[in-house]
Structure formats: structure tokens, C-alpha cells
Amino acid sequence: PQVNEEISVKHLPSTEPDPHVVRVGWSLDSCSTQLGEEPFSYGYGGTGKKSTNSKFENYGETFAENDVIACLVDFECGEEVEMSFMKNGKWLGVAYRVRKELLGGRALFPHVLVKNCAIEFNFGQREDTYFSVPPGFTFIQHLPVAERVRGTLGPKSKAECEILMMVGLPAAGKTTWAVKHAAANPSKKYNILGTNAIMDKMRVMGLRRQRNYAGRWDVLIQQATQCLNRLIQIAARKKRNYILDQV
């Protein structure tokens, strides 16, 4: 089938120099939340860039507040799956072509990465579309349930949740073990909580931010620690599996 969804963007207040990020697209259920920064994760960002496996290339146009982006996937064009995007009803061309044999029958899921933005989705639940959709494409919600693939379900109750706490001296290999354990148990979808994991995600265009903090390492550590404290507060309210990787 040819599949479609729409996303409307709204900015939230922020004091940062690069405050607003929106990246939309598709990824496998096994991919991390960092859209476009690993294999089989395909994103299109508001900077006018497309990315997969942290390779960023110019694509389409920039988009920002009050713009509507439609994400299109075409499975009916031969041996490849074509992914393309529309901005406010204007088609921006094919962004990605992926051979079906590489996907190996694995489903692509809608994926959005946001920072300081509010977004509204239309999977087909709205009576009217924001903009007209090309012929032949169907909103995800209108596909028969039998043709959809369910994403991994998290723990049903807090009693079923798992928390692993790493214990050991600095540089003993705790983070390496945590990353390997999470990768070896994809169905658990572990969230690794630690300043190392946070700093690894502090990226701009797929590049780590550490280089921007030369001589100001204490500032970076302070920011990551504040993020970690907040994440632990959030984690206490969520039904998920965690690895606490913090000295």
C-alpha cells in the first residue's frame, strides 16, 4: 500500500540559540529515538536536510511553525520502497529509495524527533486533511488492521518493569556492557539513563556537541547532570525498562 500521514508544527518558548528542531520520517521498530542517525532510520528536518545513518544531505525546503509536512511511503514501485515528503501540499520529490530485500519484510513506523516544538498528527482521524493528498495514498488509520504491524509493547504494569543499576569504578566498562545488553535484548527496549548516554545524544546534524565545549567541560557535565535528574523524575512515572548507568 501507499501510506501517508500529516504533521503540523508549532514552536514552544526557549532561550537556546538553536531552540527548535523537528525531524519527521520513518524507521524500524528496532531503531532508537534519534531519527535519521542510524541505518533504517529516515528523516527530513526543518533545516532542509534529509538524513539516514547520520549522513545529512540537502533536500526539499526548510520548514517551521505552522507548516504542514506529509510523509509518504510507496510500496508499489517495484523492488524498492520510495519515501517522499510534501510541504503545505507541494511535493518535494523522492527522498529515499530502499530495496525491499534490505528491509526483509520489517515494517516502517512513523517517527518524529522534536525539540521545543508542539506537533499535531493526522493519521486519518481528522475529517479534513490539512492539504490534499496525492492519488493512491491512504492514511495509516484507514488501512485494515490486518495490514498493519504493531510496534513493541512495553511492560503492562510497573511490577513488570525492569531496572538494572550498573555498579563499578569509572572506566570499568559499565557503559559498554549496558549498550551491549540493550542491543542484545531489543524486545526490552531499555532506556539507558546516564550522563554519558545524554551527552551522546547532544548532537547537531549528527555530530557530537563536545567539540563546542572545549575548555568548558564543567558546563557540559552540569547540563547533562540536570537532564539526568529530570529524566529520572520522568522515568519514575513511566512503565518502561531502564538501565541506570551512572557512577
mmCIF file of C-alpha atoms in Angstrom:
data_model
loop_
_atom_site.group_PDB
_atom_site.id
_atom_site.type_symbol
_atom_site.label_atom_id
_atom_site.label_comp_id
_atom_site.label_asym_id
_atom_site.label_seq_id
_atom_site.Cartn_x
_atom_site.Cartn_y
_atom_site.Cartn_z
ATOM 1 C CA PRO A 1 0.000 0.000 0.000
ATOM 2 C CA GLN A 2 0.918 3.643 -0.301
ATOM 3 C CA VAL A 3 0.852 5.203 3.156
ATOM 4 C CA ASN A 4 0.550 8.772 4.349
ATOM 5 C CA GLU A 5 0.467 10.935 7.483
ATOM 6 C CA GLU A 6 0.447 14.688 8.127
ATOM 7 C CA ILE A 7 2.273 16.653 10.839
ATOM 8 C CA SER A 8 1.623 20.289 11.826
ATOM 9 C CA VAL A 9 4.367 22.203 13.698
ATOM 10 C CA LYS A 10 4.147 24.814 16.482
ATOM 11 C CA HIS A 11 7.164 26.299 18.323
ATOM 12 C CA LEU A 12 7.411 26.470 22.118
ATOM 13 C CA PRO A 13 9.310 29.211 24.007
ATOM 14 C CA SER A 14 13.053 28.669 24.509
ATOM 15 C CA THR A 15 16.200 30.627 25.359
ATOM 16 C CA GLU A 16 18.648 28.467 23.357
ATOM 17 C CA PRO A 17 20.492 29.730 20.252
ATOM 18 C CA ASP A 18 19.145 26.821 18.132
ATOM 19 C CA PRO A 19 15.936 26.208 20.019
ATOM 20 C CA HIS A 20 13.574 24.422 17.637
ATOM 21 C CA VAL A 21 14.131 21.080 15.940
ATOM 22 C CA VAL A 22 11.611 18.969 14.055
ATOM 23 C CA ARG A 23 12.622 15.892 12.084
ATOM 24 C CA VAL A 24 9.973 13.587 10.620
ATOM 25 C CA GLY A 25 10.063 10.346 8.702
ATOM 26 C CA TRP A 26 10.152 6.605 9.135
ATOM 27 C CA SER A 27 12.182 3.992 10.977
ATOM 28 C CA LEU A 28 12.151 0.357 12.056
ATOM 29 C CA ASP A 29 10.744 -0.601 15.450
ATOM 30 C CA SER A 30 14.272 -1.596 16.477
ATOM 31 C CA CYS A 31 15.723 1.889 15.811
ATOM 32 C CA SER A 32 16.493 4.395 18.563
ATOM 33 C CA THR A 33 14.629 7.664 19.036
ATOM 34 C CA GLN A 34 17.409 9.565 17.204
ATOM 35 C CA LEU A 35 15.644 9.706 13.841
ATOM 36 C CA GLY A 36 17.957 9.725 10.833
ATOM 37 C CA GLU A 37 21.089 8.948 12.841
ATOM 38 C CA GLU A 38 21.365 5.181 12.242
ATOM 39 C CA PRO A 39 20.652 2.634 9.489
ATOM 40 C CA PHE A 40 16.988 2.078 8.512
ATOM 41 C CA SER A 41 16.034 5.417 10.089
ATOM 42 C CA TYR A 42 14.991 8.022 7.510
ATOM 43 C CA GLY A 43 14.337 11.641 8.453
ATOM 44 C CA TYR A 44 13.602 15.044 6.921
ATOM 45 C CA GLY A 45 14.307 18.071 9.092
ATOM 46 C CA GLY A 46 13.216 21.684 9.244
ATOM 47 C CA THR A 47 16.713 22.799 8.203
ATOM 48 C CA GLY A 48 16.014 21.468 4.706
ATOM 49 C CA LYS A 49 18.129 18.347 5.223
ATOM 50 C CA LYS A 50 17.379 14.646 4.920
ATOM 51 C CA SER A 51 19.374 12.129 6.922
ATOM 52 C CA THR A 52 19.911 8.428 7.428
ATOM 53 C CA ASN A 53 22.756 6.791 9.356
ATOM 54 C CA SER A 54 23.905 10.330 10.338
ATOM 55 C CA LYS A 55 24.531 11.295 6.712
ATOM 56 C CA PHE A 56 22.871 14.693 6.152
ATOM 57 C CA GLU A 57 22.112 15.960 2.646
ATOM 58 C CA ASN A 58 20.176 18.883 1.228
ATOM 59 C CA TYR A 59 16.574 18.006 0.443
ATOM 60 C CA GLY A 60 13.376 19.917 -0.223
ATOM 61 C CA GLU A 61 12.907 23.174 1.654
ATOM 62 C CA THR A 62 13.214 24.426 5.201
ATOM 63 C CA PHE A 63 10.028 24.293 7.273
ATOM 64 C CA ALA A 64 8.981 25.901 10.531
ATOM 65 C CA GLU A 65 5.998 26.971 12.582
ATOM 66 C CA ASN A 66 2.537 26.465 11.023
ATOM 67 C CA ASP A 67 3.936 24.394 8.153
ATOM 68 C CA VAL A 68 2.374 21.010 7.415
ATOM 69 C CA ILE A 69 4.570 18.120 6.311
ATOM 70 C CA ALA A 70 3.094 14.997 4.703
ATOM 71 C CA CYS A 71 5.177 11.817 4.917
ATOM 72 C CA LEU A 72 4.613 9.418 2.030
ATOM 73 C CA VAL A 73 5.752 5.812 1.584
ATOM 74 C CA ASP A 74 5.178 3.940 -1.678
ATOM 75 C CA PHE A 75 5.489 0.144 -1.550
ATOM 76 C CA GLU A 76 4.102 -0.350 -5.058
ATOM 77 C CA CYS A 77 7.008 0.856 -7.196
ATOM 78 C CA GLY A 78 8.790 -2.416 -7.909
ATOM 79 C CA GLU A 79 11.700 -3.801 -5.908
ATOM 80 C CA GLU A 80 12.171 -0.603 -3.923
ATOM 81 C CA VAL A 81 10.260 1.340 -1.288
ATOM 82 C CA GLU A 82 10.108 5.072 -2.041
ATOM 83 C CA MET A 83 9.856 7.687 0.718
ATOM 84 C CA SER A 84 8.957 11.259 -0.103
ATOM 85 C CA PHE A 85 7.593 14.347 1.632
ATOM 86 C CA MET A 86 5.246 17.236 0.924
ATOM 87 C CA LYS A 87 5.323 20.723 2.419
ATOM 88 C CA ASN A 88 1.994 22.534 2.562
ATOM 89 C CA GLY A 89 0.678 20.446 -0.327
ATOM 90 C CA LYS A 90 3.801 20.769 -2.505
ATOM 91 C CA TRP A 91 5.612 17.522 -3.348
ATOM 92 C CA LEU A 92 9.355 17.739 -2.629
ATOM 93 C CA GLY A 93 10.454 14.679 -4.613
ATOM 94 C CA VAL A 94 11.704 11.257 -3.607
ATOM 95 C CA ALA A 95 13.982 11.428 -0.552
ATOM 96 C CA TYR A 96 14.883 7.741 -0.209
ATOM 97 C CA ARG A 97 14.715 4.535 -2.197
ATOM 98 C CA VAL A 98 15.317 1.373 -0.187
ATOM 99 C CA ARG A 99 15.427 -2.116 -1.661
ATOM 100 C CA LYS A 100 12.695 -4.293 -0.177
ATOM 101 C CA GLU A 101 15.142 -7.161 0.317
ATOM 102 C CA LEU A 102 17.169 -4.957 2.696
ATOM 103 C CA LEU A 103 14.081 -4.301 4.808
ATOM 104 C CA GLY A 104 13.471 -8.043 4.898
ATOM 105 C CA GLY A 105 9.744 -7.701 5.484
ATOM 106 C CA ARG A 106 10.251 -5.444 8.524
ATOM 107 C CA ALA A 107 7.670 -2.678 8.903
ATOM 108 C CA LEU A 108 8.440 1.042 8.725
ATOM 109 C CA PHE A 109 6.892 3.101 11.524
ATOM 110 C CA PRO A 110 6.092 6.842 11.547
ATOM 111 C CA HIS A 111 8.771 8.619 13.553
ATOM 112 C CA VAL A 112 9.209 12.212 14.707
ATOM 113 C CA LEU A 113 12.068 13.854 16.610
ATOM 114 C CA VAL A 114 11.254 17.179 18.251
ATOM 115 C CA LYS A 115 12.911 19.753 20.473
ATOM 116 C CA ASN A 116 10.898 22.647 21.947
ATOM 117 C CA CYS A 117 8.065 22.155 19.488
ATOM 118 C CA ALA A 118 4.463 21.063 19.757
ATOM 119 C CA ILE A 119 3.189 18.955 16.881
ATOM 120 C CA GLU A 120 -0.179 17.702 15.743
ATOM 121 C CA PHE A 121 -0.545 14.474 13.761
ATOM 122 C CA ASN A 122 -3.156 13.474 11.253
ATOM 123 C CA PHE A 123 -3.093 9.717 10.722
ATOM 124 C CA GLY A 124 -6.520 9.949 9.098
ATOM 125 C CA GLN A 125 -8.600 10.728 12.190
ATOM 126 C CA ARG A 126 -9.387 14.288 11.035
ATOM 127 C CA GLU A 127 -12.464 14.805 8.902
ATOM 128 C CA ASP A 128 -10.490 17.106 6.600
ATOM 129 C CA THR A 129 -6.853 16.818 5.567
ATOM 130 C CA TYR A 130 -4.639 19.876 6.007
ATOM 131 C CA PHE A 131 -3.769 19.665 2.313
ATOM 132 C CA SER A 132 -4.856 17.355 -0.477
ATOM 133 C CA VAL A 133 -3.027 14.030 -0.689
ATOM 134 C CA PRO A 134 -1.738 12.558 -3.979
ATOM 135 C CA PRO A 135 -3.981 9.910 -5.589
ATOM 136 C CA GLY A 136 -3.321 6.339 -4.496
ATOM 137 C CA PHE A 137 -2.067 7.169 -0.991
ATOM 138 C CA THR A 138 -4.005 6.046 2.086
ATOM 139 C CA PHE A 139 -3.765 7.405 5.615
ATOM 140 C CA ILE A 140 -2.408 4.844 8.088
ATOM 141 C CA GLN A 141 -5.611 4.889 10.134
ATOM 142 C CA HIS A 142 -7.631 3.889 7.064
ATOM 143 C CA LEU A 143 -5.588 0.727 6.431
ATOM 144 C CA PRO A 144 -7.222 -2.522 7.598
ATOM 145 C CA VAL A 145 -5.820 -3.635 10.961
ATOM 146 C CA ALA A 146 -4.697 -6.903 9.359
ATOM 147 C CA GLU A 147 -2.333 -4.926 7.091
ATOM 148 C CA ARG A 148 -0.692 -3.074 9.993
ATOM 149 C CA VAL A 149 2.167 -4.238 12.192
ATOM 150 C CA ARG A 150 2.098 -3.492 15.914
ATOM 151 C CA GLY A 151 5.133 -1.905 17.491
ATOM 152 C CA THR A 152 6.793 -3.486 20.523
ATOM 153 C CA LEU A 153 4.530 -3.302 23.569
ATOM 154 C CA GLY A 154 6.068 -2.034 26.792
ATOM 155 C CA PRO A 155 5.517 -3.539 30.249
ATOM 156 C CA LYS A 156 1.830 -3.625 31.210
ATOM 157 C CA SER A 157 2.442 -2.661 34.832
ATOM 158 C CA LYS A 158 5.211 -1.196 36.962
ATOM 159 C CA ALA A 159 5.614 -4.615 38.583
ATOM 160 C CA GLU A 160 6.762 -5.978 35.199
ATOM 161 C CA CYS A 161 9.284 -3.187 34.641
ATOM 162 C CA GLU A 162 12.972 -3.959 34.971
ATOM 163 C CA ILE A 163 15.654 -1.637 36.332
ATOM 164 C CA LEU A 164 19.315 -2.615 36.160
ATOM 165 C CA MET A 165 21.794 -0.463 38.111
ATOM 166 C CA MET A 166 25.401 -0.553 36.980
ATOM 167 C CA VAL A 167 27.982 -0.741 39.791
ATOM 168 C CA GLY A 168 31.733 -0.334 39.301
ATOM 169 C CA LEU A 169 34.643 2.050 39.180
ATOM 170 C CA PRO A 170 34.883 4.717 36.451
ATOM 171 C CA ALA A 171 36.196 3.315 33.136
ATOM 172 C CA ALA A 172 35.450 -0.262 34.274
ATOM 173 C CA GLY A 173 33.285 -0.898 31.191
ATOM 174 C CA LYS A 174 29.814 -0.322 32.654
ATOM 175 C CA THR A 175 28.561 1.784 29.745
ATOM 176 C CA THR A 176 29.924 -0.696 27.185
ATOM 177 C CA TRP A 177 28.119 -3.549 28.955
ATOM 178 C CA ALA A 178 24.879 -1.546 29.195
ATOM 179 C CA VAL A 179 24.881 -0.708 25.480
ATOM 180 C CA LYS A 180 25.640 -4.323 24.513
ATOM 181 C CA HIS A 181 22.963 -5.687 26.864
ATOM 182 C CA ALA A 182 20.364 -3.292 25.461
ATOM 183 C CA ALA A 183 21.290 -4.264 21.887
ATOM 184 C CA ALA A 184 21.124 -7.979 22.745
ATOM 185 C CA ASN A 185 17.615 -7.602 24.188
ATOM 186 C CA PRO A 186 15.741 -5.399 21.685
ATOM 187 C CA SER A 187 12.305 -6.506 22.896
ATOM 188 C CA LYS A 188 13.041 -4.930 26.295
ATOM 189 C CA LYS A 189 13.627 -1.506 24.691
ATOM 190 C CA TYR A 190 15.861 -0.472 27.574
ATOM 191 C CA ASN A 191 16.247 3.256 28.215
ATOM 192 C CA ILE A 192 19.843 3.836 29.353
ATOM 193 C CA LEU A 193 19.950 6.671 31.893
ATOM 194 C CA GLY A 194 23.327 8.300 32.490
ATOM 195 C CA THR A 195 25.286 11.427 31.637
ATOM 196 C CA ASN A 196 27.298 9.502 29.007
ATOM 197 C CA ALA A 197 24.086 8.485 27.204
ATOM 198 C CA ILE A 198 22.782 12.067 27.374
ATOM 199 C CA MET A 199 25.988 13.597 26.001
ATOM 200 C CA ASP A 200 25.981 11.047 23.175
ATOM 201 C CA LYS A 201 22.576 12.391 22.142
ATOM 202 C CA MET A 202 23.627 16.062 22.393
ATOM 203 C CA ARG A 203 24.225 16.270 18.668
ATOM 204 C CA VAL A 204 23.803 18.890 15.981
ATOM 205 C CA MET A 205 23.388 17.469 12.466
ATOM 206 C CA GLY A 206 24.564 14.101 13.798
ATOM 207 C CA LEU A 207 27.829 15.497 15.216
ATOM 208 C CA ARG A 208 28.572 15.415 18.923
ATOM 209 C CA ARG A 209 28.455 18.711 20.767
ATOM 210 C CA GLN A 210 31.533 18.059 22.921
ATOM 211 C CA ARG A 211 33.727 19.925 20.437
ATOM 212 C CA ASN A 212 31.652 23.073 21.106
ATOM 213 C CA TYR A 213 32.539 22.864 24.789
ATOM 214 C CA ALA A 214 36.353 22.867 24.576
ATOM 215 C CA GLY A 215 37.613 24.290 27.862
ATOM 216 C CA ARG A 216 34.074 24.295 29.277
ATOM 217 C CA TRP A 217 33.722 20.620 30.151
ATOM 218 C CA ASP A 218 32.201 21.526 33.525
ATOM 219 C CA VAL A 219 29.355 23.334 31.722
ATOM 220 C CA LEU A 220 28.610 20.274 29.612
ATOM 221 C CA ILE A 221 28.677 17.944 32.631
ATOM 222 C CA GLN A 222 26.387 20.307 34.568
ATOM 223 C CA GLN A 223 23.862 20.388 31.714
ATOM 224 C CA ALA A 224 23.943 16.604 31.319
ATOM 225 C CA THR A 225 23.520 16.106 35.082
ATOM 226 C CA GLN A 226 20.497 18.429 35.141
ATOM 227 C CA CYS A 227 18.998 16.476 32.228
ATOM 228 C CA LEU A 228 19.647 13.180 34.009
ATOM 229 C CA ASN A 229 17.958 14.347 37.217
ATOM 230 C CA ARG A 230 14.902 15.380 35.206
ATOM 231 C CA LEU A 231 14.875 12.113 33.244
ATOM 232 C CA ILE A 232 14.950 10.087 36.465
ATOM 233 C CA GLN A 233 11.902 12.030 37.701
ATOM 234 C CA ILE A 234 10.096 11.257 34.437
ATOM 235 C CA ALA A 235 11.245 7.624 34.458
ATOM 236 C CA ALA A 236 9.645 7.053 37.860
ATOM 237 C CA ARG A 237 6.235 7.742 36.306
ATOM 238 C CA LYS A 238 6.643 5.624 33.157
ATOM 239 C CA LYS A 239 6.174 1.912 32.580
ATOM 240 C CA ARG A 240 9.453 1.115 30.835
ATOM 241 C CA ASN A 241 12.651 -0.876 31.308
ATOM 242 C CA TYR A 242 15.734 1.065 32.404
ATOM 243 C CA ILE A 243 19.459 0.649 32.825
ATOM 244 C CA LEU A 244 20.833 3.198 35.311
ATOM 245 C CA ASP A 245 24.409 3.805 34.187
ATOM 246 C CA GLN A 246 25.719 6.479 36.499
ATOM 247 C CA VAL A 247 28.650 6.476 38.916
#
